[in-house]
Amino acid sequence: MTMGQCKTCGVGHSQQFRRFPTMLKTIRQKFAHDDLAIFTVLFIASFIGLIASFVLSNEAVILARNENTVLACDLSSAVSCSAVGKHWSAEVFNFPNAFVGMISFSVMMTLAVAGILKVRFPRYFMLSAQAGAVVGVVFAGWMFYMSYVVIGALCPWCLLTDIAVLLSLYALNRYNVEQGHLVLSRKYETTLIRFVSKDFDKLAVFAVIVLMLVLILVKFGGTLF
């Protein structure tokens, strides 16, 4: 047996490494399509949102058992998941909001995987998904307001879900615009197409995230940790 040859498969390791770039190229070619980047963003956002929602759901159960429990993300008076979790706004539907997040992000992740695999969905299905993301962004904005203004404390996992749903809306809106799925008047449709084609939607998402960070730093500053 030659040096560097695998005893199990009988193939030299150097030969295996040389094949690796070819394998990656084959995989990229197999899944490559115009909407791959969009659905990849949707997948990453959904994955982050799902993880955050799972953690929040677990914390909600812990607080339900003992509301005096100190959670791992209770870092200071300004960063306190338990303070946010015990507020009535954390259970708008008489059960933890995070449960809705787990369901919603699971659906979005399934949609993202299907999109990556080149599955095509009907026009109104994708518009419905975008409408759901719009509702999610509005709800996330309201929750951020409640946390920032009313409760006076921040929940890191909640902030992650805010960013996740914002990125989900960005991805779905860009997809529907590029696919011509819009149901707007010609004037507004042209404006939105121009807005997306110039990447102003990316700038808008970045601006919202920066605005959130600035607001947090201005109000809480050194009390964050």
Coordinates of N, CA and C in Angstrom, one line a residue:
M1 N 0.8 -1.2 0.0 CA 0.0 0.0 0.0 C 0.9 1.2 0.0
T2 N 0.6 2.2 -0.9 CA 1.4 3.4 -1.0 C 1.2 4.4 0.2
M3 N 2.2 5.3 0.4 CA 2.1 6.2 1.5 C 0.9 7.1 1.2
G4 N 0.1 7.4 2.3 CA -1.1 8.3 2.2 C -2.3 7.6 1.7
Q5 N -2.2 6.2 1.5 CA -3.4 5.5 0.9 C -4.2 5.0 2.1
C6 N -5.5 5.2 1.9 CA -6.5 4.8 2.9 C -6.6 3.3 3.0
K7 N -6.4 2.7 4.2 CA -6.5 1.3 4.3 C -7.9 0.7 4.1
T8 N -8.9 1.6 4.3 CA -10.3 1.1 4.2 C -10.8 1.1 2.7
C9 N -10.5 2.3 2.0 CA -11.0 2.4 0.7 C -10.0 2.2 -0.4
G10 N -8.7 2.1 0.0 CA -7.6 1.9 -1.0 C -7.4 3.1 -1.9
V11 N -7.8 4.3 -1.5 CA -7.7 5.5 -2.3 C -6.7 6.4 -1.6
G12 N -5.8 7.0 -2.3 CA -4.8 7.9 -1.6 C -5.6 9.2 -1.1
H13 N -5.1 9.7 0.1 CA -5.8 10.8 0.6 C -5.6 12.1 -0.3
S14 N -4.4 12.2 -0.9 CA -4.1 13.3 -1.7 C -5.1 13.3 -2.9
Q15 N -5.4 12.1 -3.4 CA -6.3 12.0 -4.5 C -7.8 12.4 -4.1
Q16 N -8.1 12.0 -2.9 CA -9.4 12.4 -2.3 C -9.5 13.9 -2.2
F17 N -8.5 14.6 -1.7 CA -8.5 16.0 -1.6 C -8.6 16.7 -3.0
R18 N -8.0 16.1 -4.0 CA -8.0 16.7 -5.3 C -9.4 16.6 -5.9
R19 N -10.2 15.6 -5.5 CA -11.5 15.4 -6.0 C -12.5 16.4 -5.3
F20 N -12.2 16.9 -4.1 CA -13.1 17.7 -3.3 C -13.6 18.9 -4.0
P21 N -12.7 19.7 -4.6 CA -13.2 20.9 -5.3 C -14.2 20.5 -6.5
T22 N -13.9 19.4 -7.1 CA -14.8 19.0 -8.2 C -16.1 18.6 -7.7
M23 N -16.1 18.0 -6.5 CA -17.4 17.6 -5.9 C -18.2 18.8 -5.5
L24 N -17.5 19.8 -4.9 CA -18.2 21.1 -4.6 C -18.8 21.8 -5.8
K25 N -18.0 21.8 -6.9 CA -18.5 22.4 -8.1 C -19.7 21.7 -8.7
T26 N -19.7 20.4 -8.6 CA -20.9 19.6 -9.0 C -22.1 19.9 -8.2
I27 N -21.9 20.0 -6.9 CA -23.0 20.3 -6.0 C -23.6 21.7 -6.3
R28 N -22.7 22.7 -6.5 CA -23.1 24.1 -6.8 C -23.9 24.1 -8.1
Q29 N -23.4 23.4 -9.1 CA -24.1 23.3 -10.4 C -25.5 22.7 -10.3
K30 N -25.6 21.7 -9.4 CA -26.8 21.0 -9.3 C -27.9 21.9 -8.7
F31 N -27.5 22.7 -7.7 CA -28.5 23.5 -7.0 C -28.5 25.0 -7.4
A32 N -27.6 25.3 -8.3 CA -27.5 26.7 -8.8 C -28.8 27.1 -9.5
H33 N -29.3 28.3 -9.2 CA -30.4 28.9 -9.9 C -30.5 30.3 -9.5
D34 N -31.3 31.1 -10.2 CA -31.3 32.6 -10.0 C -31.8 32.9 -8.6
D35 N -32.6 32.1 -8.0 CA -33.2 32.5 -6.7 C -32.5 31.8 -5.5
L36 N -31.4 31.2 -5.8 CA -30.7 30.4 -4.7 C -30.3 31.4 -3.6
A37 N -29.8 32.5 -3.9 CA -29.4 33.5 -2.8 C -30.5 33.9 -1.9
I38 N -31.7 34.2 -2.6 CA -32.8 34.6 -1.9 C -33.3 33.5 -0.9
F39 N -33.4 32.3 -1.4 CA -33.9 31.2 -0.5 C -32.9 30.8 0.6
T40 N -31.6 31.1 0.3 CA -30.6 30.8 1.3 C -30.7 31.8 2.4
V41 N -31.0 33.1 2.1 CA -31.2 34.1 3.1 C -32.4 33.7 3.9
L42 N -33.5 33.3 3.3 CA -34.7 32.9 3.9 C -34.5 31.7 4.9
F43 N -33.6 30.7 4.4 CA -33.3 29.6 5.2 C -32.5 30.0 6.5
I44 N -31.5 30.8 6.3 CA -30.7 31.3 7.4 C -31.6 32.0 8.4
A45 N -32.4 32.9 7.9 CA -33.3 33.7 8.8 C -34.2 32.8 9.6
S46 N -34.8 31.9 8.9 CA -35.8 30.9 9.5 C -35.1 30.1 10.5
F47 N -33.9 29.6 10.2 CA -33.1 28.8 11.2 C -32.8 29.6 12.5
I48 N -32.4 30.8 12.3 CA -32.1 31.7 13.5 C -33.4 31.9 14.3
G49 N -34.5 32.3 13.5 CA -35.7 32.5 14.2 C -36.3 31.3 14.9
L50 N -36.1 30.1 14.3 CA -36.6 28.9 14.9 C -35.8 28.6 16.2
I51 N -34.5 28.7 16.2 CA -33.7 28.4 17.4 C -34.1 29.4 18.5
A52 N -34.2 30.7 18.1 CA -34.6 31.7 19.1 C -36.0 31.4 19.7
S53 N -36.9 31.0 18.9 CA -38.3 30.7 19.3 C -38.3 29.5 20.2
F54 N -37.5 28.5 19.9 CA -37.4 27.3 20.7 C -36.8 27.7 22.1
V55 N -35.8 28.5 22.2 CA -35.3 28.9 23.5 C -36.3 29.7 24.3
L56 N -37.0 30.6 23.6 CA -38.0 31.4 24.2 C -39.2 30.6 24.7
S57 N -39.5 29.6 24.0 CA -40.6 28.6 24.4 C -40.2 27.9 25.6
N58 N -38.9 27.4 25.7 CA -38.4 26.7 26.8 C -38.4 27.6 28.0
E59 N -38.0 28.9 27.9 CA -38.0 29.8 29.0 C -39.4 30.1 29.5
A60 N -40.3 30.2 28.6 CA -41.7 30.4 29.0 C -42.2 29.3 29.9
V61 N -41.9 28.1 29.5 CA -42.3 26.9 30.3 C -41.6 27.0 31.7
I62 N -40.3 27.4 31.7 CA -39.6 27.5 33.0 C -40.2 28.6 33.9
L63 N -40.5 29.7 33.3 CA -41.2 30.8 34.1 C -42.6 30.4 34.5
A64 N -43.3 29.6 33.7 CA -44.6 29.2 34.2 C -44.5 28.3 35.4
R65 N -43.5 27.5 35.5 CA -43.3 26.7 36.7 C -42.8 27.5 37.9
N66 N -41.9 28.5 37.7 CA -41.4 29.3 38.8 C -41.1 30.7 38.2
E67 N -41.9 31.6 38.4 CA -41.7 33.0 37.9 C -40.5 33.7 38.5
N68 N -40.0 33.2 39.5 CA -38.8 33.8 40.2 C -37.5 33.3 39.6
T69 N -37.6 32.4 38.7 CA -36.4 31.8 38.1 C -35.5 32.8 37.4
V70 N -34.2 32.7 37.7 CA -33.3 33.6 37.0 C -32.8 32.9 35.7
L71 N -33.1 33.5 34.6 CA -32.7 32.8 33.3 C -31.3 33.2 32.9
A72 N -30.7 32.4 32.0 CA -29.3 32.6 31.6 C -29.1 33.9 30.9
C73 N -30.1 34.5 30.3 CA -30.0 35.8 29.6 C -30.4 36.9 30.5
D74 N -30.6 36.7 31.8 CA -30.8 37.8 32.7 C -29.5 38.4 33.1
L75 N -28.9 39.3 32.3 CA -27.6 39.8 32.4 C -27.5 41.0 33.3
S76 N -28.6 41.8 33.2 CA -28.6 43.1 33.9 C -30.1 43.6 34.0
S77 N -30.2 44.8 34.5 CA -31.6 45.4 34.6 C -32.1 45.7 33.2
A78 N -31.1 46.0 32.3 CA -31.5 46.3 30.9 C -31.7 45.1 30.0
V79 N -31.0 44.1 30.3 CA -31.0 42.8 29.5 C -31.6 41.7 30.4
S80 N -32.9 41.5 30.3 CA -33.5 40.5 31.2 C -34.7 39.8 30.4
C81 N -34.4 38.6 30.1 CA -35.4 37.8 29.4 C -36.6 37.5 30.3
S82 N -36.4 37.3 31.6 CA -37.5 37.0 32.5 C -38.4 38.2 32.6
A83 N -37.9 39.4 32.6 CA -38.7 40.6 32.8 C -39.6 40.7 31.6
V84 N -39.1 40.5 30.4 CA -39.9 40.5 29.2 C -40.9 39.3 29.1
G85 N -40.4 38.1 29.5 CA -41.2 36.9 29.5 C -42.4 36.9 30.4
K86 N -42.3 37.7 31.5 CA -43.4 37.7 32.5 C -44.4 38.8 32.2
H87 N -44.1 39.6 31.2 CA -45.0 40.7 30.9 C -46.2 40.1 30.1
W88 N -47.4 40.7 30.2 CA -48.5 40.2 29.5 C -48.3 40.1 28.0
S89 N -47.5 41.1 27.4 CA -47.3 41.1 26.0 C -46.6 39.9 25.4
A90 N -46.0 39.1 26.3 CA -45.3 37.9 25.9 C -46.3 36.7 25.6
E91 N -47.6 37.0 26.0 CA -48.6 35.9 25.8 C -49.9 36.6 25.3
V92 N -49.8 37.2 24.1 CA -50.9 38.0 23.5 C -52.1 37.0 23.3
F93 N -51.8 35.8 22.9 CA -52.9 34.8 22.5 C -53.2 33.9 23.7
N94 N -52.8 34.3 24.9 CA -53.0 33.5 26.1 C -52.1 32.2 26.1
F95 N -51.1 32.2 25.3 CA -50.0 31.2 25.3 C -48.8 32.0 24.8
P96 N -47.6 31.5 25.1 CA -46.4 32.2 24.7 C -46.3 32.5 23.2
N97 N -46.0 33.7 22.9 CA -45.8 34.2 21.5 C -44.8 33.3 20.8
A98 N -43.9 32.8 21.5 CA -42.8 32.0 21.0 C -43.3 30.7 20.3
F99 N -44.5 30.2 20.8 CA -45.0 29.0 20.1 C -45.4 29.3 18.7
V100 N -46.0 30.5 18.5 CA -46.4 31.0 17.1 C -45.1 31.1 16.3
G101 N -44.0 31.6 16.9 CA -42.8 31.8 16.2 C -42.2 30.4 15.7
M102 N -42.3 29.4 16.6 CA -41.8 28.1 16.2 C -42.5 27.5 15.0
I103 N -43.8 27.7 15.0 CA -44.6 27.2 13.8 C -44.3 28.0 12.6
S104 N -44.3 29.4 12.7 CA -44.1 30.2 11.6 C -42.7 30.0 10.9
F105 N -41.7 30.0 11.8 CA -40.4 29.8 11.2 C -40.1 28.4 10.7
S106 N -40.8 27.4 11.2 CA -40.8 26.1 10.6 C -41.3 26.1 9.2
V107 N -42.5 26.8 9.0 CA -43.1 26.9 7.7 C -42.1 27.6 6.7
M108 N -41.5 28.7 7.2 CA -40.6 29.5 6.4 C -39.4 28.7 6.0
M109 N -38.9 27.9 6.9 CA -37.7 27.0 6.7 C -38.0 26.0 5.6
T110 N -39.2 25.4 5.8 CA -39.7 24.4 4.8 C -39.8 25.0 3.4
L111 N -40.3 26.2 3.3 CA -40.4 26.9 2.1 C -39.1 27.2 1.5
A112 N -38.1 27.6 2.4 CA -36.8 27.9 1.9 C -36.1 26.7 1.3
V113 N -36.2 25.6 2.0 CA -35.6 24.4 1.5 C -36.1 24.0 0.2
A114 N -37.5 24.1 0.1 CA -38.1 23.7 -1.2 C -37.6 24.7 -2.3
G115 N -37.5 25.9 -2.0 CA -37.0 26.9 -3.0 C -35.6 26.6 -3.4
I116 N -34.7 26.2 -2.4 CA -33.4 25.9 -2.8 C -33.3 24.7 -3.7
L117 N -34.3 23.8 -3.5 CA -34.4 22.6 -4.4 C -35.1 22.8 -5.7
K118 N -35.4 24.1 -6.0 CA -36.0 24.5 -7.2 C -37.5 24.2 -7.3
V119 N -38.1 24.0 -6.2 CA -39.6 23.8 -6.2 C -40.3 25.2 -6.5
R120 N -41.2 25.2 -7.4 CA -41.9 26.4 -7.7 C -43.3 26.4 -7.1
F121 N -43.7 27.5 -6.4 CA -45.0 27.6 -5.7 C -45.9 28.5 -6.5
P122 N -47.2 28.4 -6.4 CA -48.1 29.3 -7.0 C -47.9 30.7 -6.6
R123 N -48.3 31.6 -7.4 CA -48.1 33.0 -7.2 C -48.8 33.5 -5.8
Y124 N -50.0 33.1 -5.6 CA -50.7 33.6 -4.5 C -50.3 32.9 -3.2
F125 N -49.6 31.7 -3.3 CA -49.0 31.1 -2.2 C -47.9 31.9 -1.7
M126 N -47.0 32.4 -2.6 CA -45.9 33.2 -2.2 C -46.3 34.6 -1.7
L127 N -47.3 35.1 -2.3 CA -47.8 36.4 -1.8 C -48.4 36.2 -0.4
S128 N -49.1 35.1 -0.1 CA -49.6 34.8 1.2 C -48.5 34.7 2.2
A129 N -47.4 34.0 1.8 CA -46.2 33.9 2.7 C -45.6 35.3 3.0
Q130 N -45.6 36.2 2.0 CA -45.1 37.5 2.2 C -46.0 38.3 3.1
A131 N -47.3 38.1 2.9 CA -48.3 38.8 3.8 C -48.1 38.3 5.3
G132 N -47.8 37.0 5.4 CA -47.6 36.5 6.8 C -46.3 37.2 7.4
A133 N -45.3 37.4 6.5 CA -44.0 38.0 7.0 C -44.3 39.5 7.3
V134 N -45.2 40.1 6.6 CA -45.5 41.5 6.9 C -46.2 41.6 8.3
V135 N -47.1 40.7 8.5 CA -47.7 40.6 9.9 C -46.7 40.4 10.9
G136 N -45.8 39.5 10.6 CA -44.7 39.2 11.6 C -43.8 40.4 11.9
V137 N -43.5 41.1 10.9 CA -42.7 42.3 11.1 C -43.4 43.4 11.9
V138 N -44.7 43.6 11.7 CA -45.5 44.5 12.4 C -45.6 44.1 13.9
F139 N -45.8 42.8 14.1 CA -45.9 42.2 15.5 C -44.5 42.4 16.2
A140 N -43.5 42.1 15.4 CA -42.1 42.2 16.0 C -41.8 43.6 16.4
G141 N -42.3 44.6 15.5 CA -42.1 46.0 15.8 C -42.8 46.4 17.1
W142 N -44.0 45.9 17.2 CA -44.8 46.2 18.4 C -44.2 45.6 19.7
M143 N -43.7 44.4 19.6 CA -43.0 43.8 20.7 C -41.7 44.5 21.1
F144 N -41.0 45.0 20.1 CA -39.8 45.8 20.4 C -40.2 47.1 21.1
Y145 N -41.3 47.7 20.7 CA -41.8 48.9 21.3 C -42.1 48.6 22.8
M146 N -42.9 47.5 23.0 CA -43.3 47.2 24.4 C -42.0 46.9 25.2
S147 N -41.1 46.2 24.7 CA -39.9 45.9 25.4 C -39.0 47.1 25.7
Y148 N -38.9 48.0 24.7 CA -38.1 49.2 24.8 C -38.7 50.3 25.6
V149 N -40.0 50.5 25.4 CA -40.6 51.7 26.1 C -41.4 51.3 27.4
V150 N -42.2 50.2 27.3 CA -43.1 49.9 28.4 C -42.3 49.1 29.5
I151 N -41.7 48.0 29.1 CA -41.1 47.1 30.0 C -39.7 47.7 30.5
G152 N -39.0 48.3 29.6 CA -37.7 48.9 29.9 C -36.6 47.9 30.0
A153 N -36.8 46.8 29.3 CA -35.7 45.7 29.4 C -35.7 45.0 28.0
L154 N -34.6 44.5 27.7 CA -34.4 43.8 26.4 C -34.2 42.3 26.5
C155 N -34.7 41.6 25.5 CA -34.6 40.1 25.5 C -33.7 39.8 24.3
P156 N -32.5 39.3 24.4 CA -31.6 39.0 23.3 C -32.3 38.1 22.3
W157 N -32.9 37.1 22.8 CA -33.6 36.1 21.9 C -34.7 36.7 21.1
C158 N -35.4 37.6 21.7 CA -36.5 38.4 21.0 C -35.9 39.2 19.9
L159 N -34.8 39.9 20.2 CA -34.2 40.7 19.2 C -33.7 39.8 18.0
L160 N -33.3 38.6 18.2 CA -32.9 37.7 17.1 C -34.1 37.4 16.3
T161 N -35.3 37.1 16.9 CA -36.5 36.9 16.1 C -36.9 38.1 15.3
D162 N -36.7 39.3 15.9 CA -37.0 40.5 15.2 C -36.2 40.6 13.9
I163 N -34.9 40.3 14.0 CA -34.1 40.4 12.8 C -34.4 39.3 11.8
A164 N -34.7 38.1 12.4 CA -35.0 36.9 11.5 C -36.3 37.2 10.7
V165 N -37.3 37.8 11.3 CA -38.6 38.0 10.6 C -38.4 39.1 9.6
L166 N -37.5 40.1 9.9 CA -37.2 41.2 9.0 C -36.5 40.7 7.7
L167 N -35.5 39.8 7.9 CA -34.8 39.2 6.8 C -35.7 38.3 6.0
S168 N -36.7 37.6 6.6 CA -37.6 36.8 5.9 C -38.5 37.6 5.0
L169 N -39.0 38.8 5.5 CA -39.8 39.7 4.7 C -38.9 40.2 3.5
Y170 N -37.7 40.5 3.8 CA -36.8 41.0 2.7 C -36.7 40.0 1.6
A171 N -36.5 38.7 2.0 CA -36.3 37.6 1.0 C -37.5 37.4 0.2
L172 N -38.7 37.3 0.9 CA -39.9 37.0 0.2 C -40.4 38.2 -0.7
N173 N -40.2 39.4 -0.2 CA -40.5 40.6 -1.1 C -39.7 40.6 -2.3
R174 N -38.4 40.4 -2.2 CA -37.5 40.4 -3.3 C -37.9 39.3 -4.3
Y175 N -38.2 38.1 -3.8 CA -38.6 37.0 -4.7 C -39.8 37.4 -5.5
N176 N -40.8 37.9 -4.8 CA -42.1 38.2 -5.5 C -42.0 39.3 -6.5
V177 N -41.1 40.3 -6.2 CA -40.9 41.4 -7.1 C -40.2 40.9 -8.3
E178 N -39.1 40.1 -8.2 CA -38.4 39.6 -9.3 C -39.2 38.6 -10.1
Q179 N -40.1 37.9 -9.5 CA -40.9 36.9 -10.3 C -42.2 37.6 -10.9
G180 N -42.4 38.8 -10.6 CA -43.6 39.5 -11.2 C -44.9 39.1 -10.5
H181 N -44.8 38.7 -9.2 CA -46.0 38.3 -8.5 C -46.9 39.4 -7.9
L182 N -46.5 40.6 -8.2 CA -47.1 41.7 -7.5 C -48.6 41.9 -8.0
V183 N -49.4 42.4 -7.1 CA -50.8 42.7 -7.4 C -51.1 44.1 -7.1
L184 N -50.2 45.0 -7.4 CA -50.3 46.4 -7.2 C -50.7 47.2 -8.5
S185 N -51.0 48.4 -8.4 CA -51.2 49.2 -9.6 C -49.9 49.4 -10.3
R186 N -50.0 49.7 -11.6 CA -48.8 49.9 -12.4 C -47.8 50.9 -11.8
K187 N -48.3 52.0 -11.3 CA -47.5 53.0 -10.7 C -46.7 52.5 -9.5
Y188 N -47.3 51.8 -8.6 CA -46.7 51.3 -7.4 C -45.8 50.1 -7.7
E189 N -46.2 49.3 -8.7 CA -45.4 48.2 -9.1 C -44.1 48.6 -9.7
T190 N -44.2 49.6 -10.5 CA -42.9 50.1 -11.2 C -42.0 50.7 -10.1
T191 N -42.6 51.4 -9.1 CA -41.7 52.0 -8.1 C -41.1 50.9 -7.2
L192 N -41.8 49.9 -6.9 CA -41.2 48.8 -6.1 C -40.2 48.0 -6.9
I193 N -40.4 47.8 -8.1 CA -39.4 47.1 -9.0 C -38.1 47.9 -9.0
R194 N -38.2 49.2 -9.2 CA -37.1 50.1 -9.2 C -36.4 50.1 -7.9
F195 N -37.1 50.1 -6.8 CA -36.6 50.1 -5.4 C -35.7 48.8 -5.2
V196 N -36.2 47.7 -5.6 CA -35.5 46.4 -5.4 C -34.3 46.3 -6.4
S197 N -34.5 46.7 -7.6 CA -33.5 46.6 -8.6 C -32.2 47.4 -8.2
K198 N -32.4 48.5 -7.5 CA -31.3 49.3 -7.1 C -30.8 48.9 -5.7
D199 N -31.3 47.8 -5.2 CA -30.9 47.2 -3.9 C -31.2 48.2 -2.7
F200 N -32.2 49.0 -2.9 CA -32.7 49.9 -1.8 C -33.3 49.0 -0.7
D201 N -33.8 47.9 -1.0 CA -34.4 47.0 0.0 C -33.4 46.5 1.0
K202 N -32.2 46.2 0.4 CA -31.1 45.8 1.3 C -30.7 46.9 2.2
L203 N -30.6 48.1 1.7 CA -30.3 49.3 2.5 C -31.3 49.5 3.6
A204 N -32.6 49.3 3.2 CA -33.7 49.5 4.2 C -33.5 48.6 5.4
V205 N -33.2 47.3 5.1 CA -33.0 46.3 6.2 C -31.9 46.7 7.0
F206 N -30.8 47.1 6.4 CA -29.6 47.5 7.1 C -29.9 48.7 8.0
A207 N -30.6 49.6 7.5 CA -31.0 50.9 8.2 C -31.8 50.6 9.4
V208 N -32.8 49.6 9.3 CA -33.6 49.3 10.4 C -32.8 48.6 11.5
I209 N -31.9 47.7 11.2 CA -31.1 47.1 12.2 C -30.2 48.1 12.9
V210 N -29.6 49.0 12.1 CA -28.7 50.0 12.7 C -29.5 50.9 13.6
L211 N -30.7 51.3 13.2 CA -31.6 52.1 14.0 C -31.9 51.4 15.4
M212 N -32.2 50.1 15.3 CA -32.5 49.4 16.5 C -31.3 49.5 17.5
L213 N -30.1 49.2 16.9 CA -28.9 49.3 17.7 C -28.6 50.6 18.3
V214 N -28.9 51.7 17.5 CA -28.7 53.0 18.0 C -29.6 53.4 19.2
L215 N -30.9 53.0 19.0 CA -31.9 53.2 20.0 C -31.5 52.5 21.3
I216 N -31.1 51.3 21.2 CA -30.7 50.5 22.3 C -29.5 51.1 23.1
L217 N -28.5 51.6 22.3 CA -27.3 52.2 22.9 C -27.7 53.5 23.6
V218 N -28.5 54.3 22.9 CA -28.9 55.6 23.5 C -29.6 55.5 24.8
K219 N -30.6 54.5 24.9 CA -31.4 54.4 26.1 C -30.7 53.6 27.2
F220 N -30.0 52.5 26.8 CA -29.5 51.7 27.9 C -27.9 51.8 28.1
G221 N -27.2 52.1 27.0 CA -25.8 52.4 27.1 C -25.0 51.4 28.0
G222 N -24.4 51.9 29.0 CA -23.5 51.1 29.8 C -24.2 50.1 30.7
T223 N -25.6 50.2 30.8 CA -26.3 49.3 31.7 C -26.6 47.9 31.0
L224 N -26.2 47.8 29.7 CA -26.5 46.6 29.0 C -25.8 45.3 29.7
F225 N -24.6 45.5 30.2 CA -23.9 44.4 30.8 C -23.5 44.7 32.2

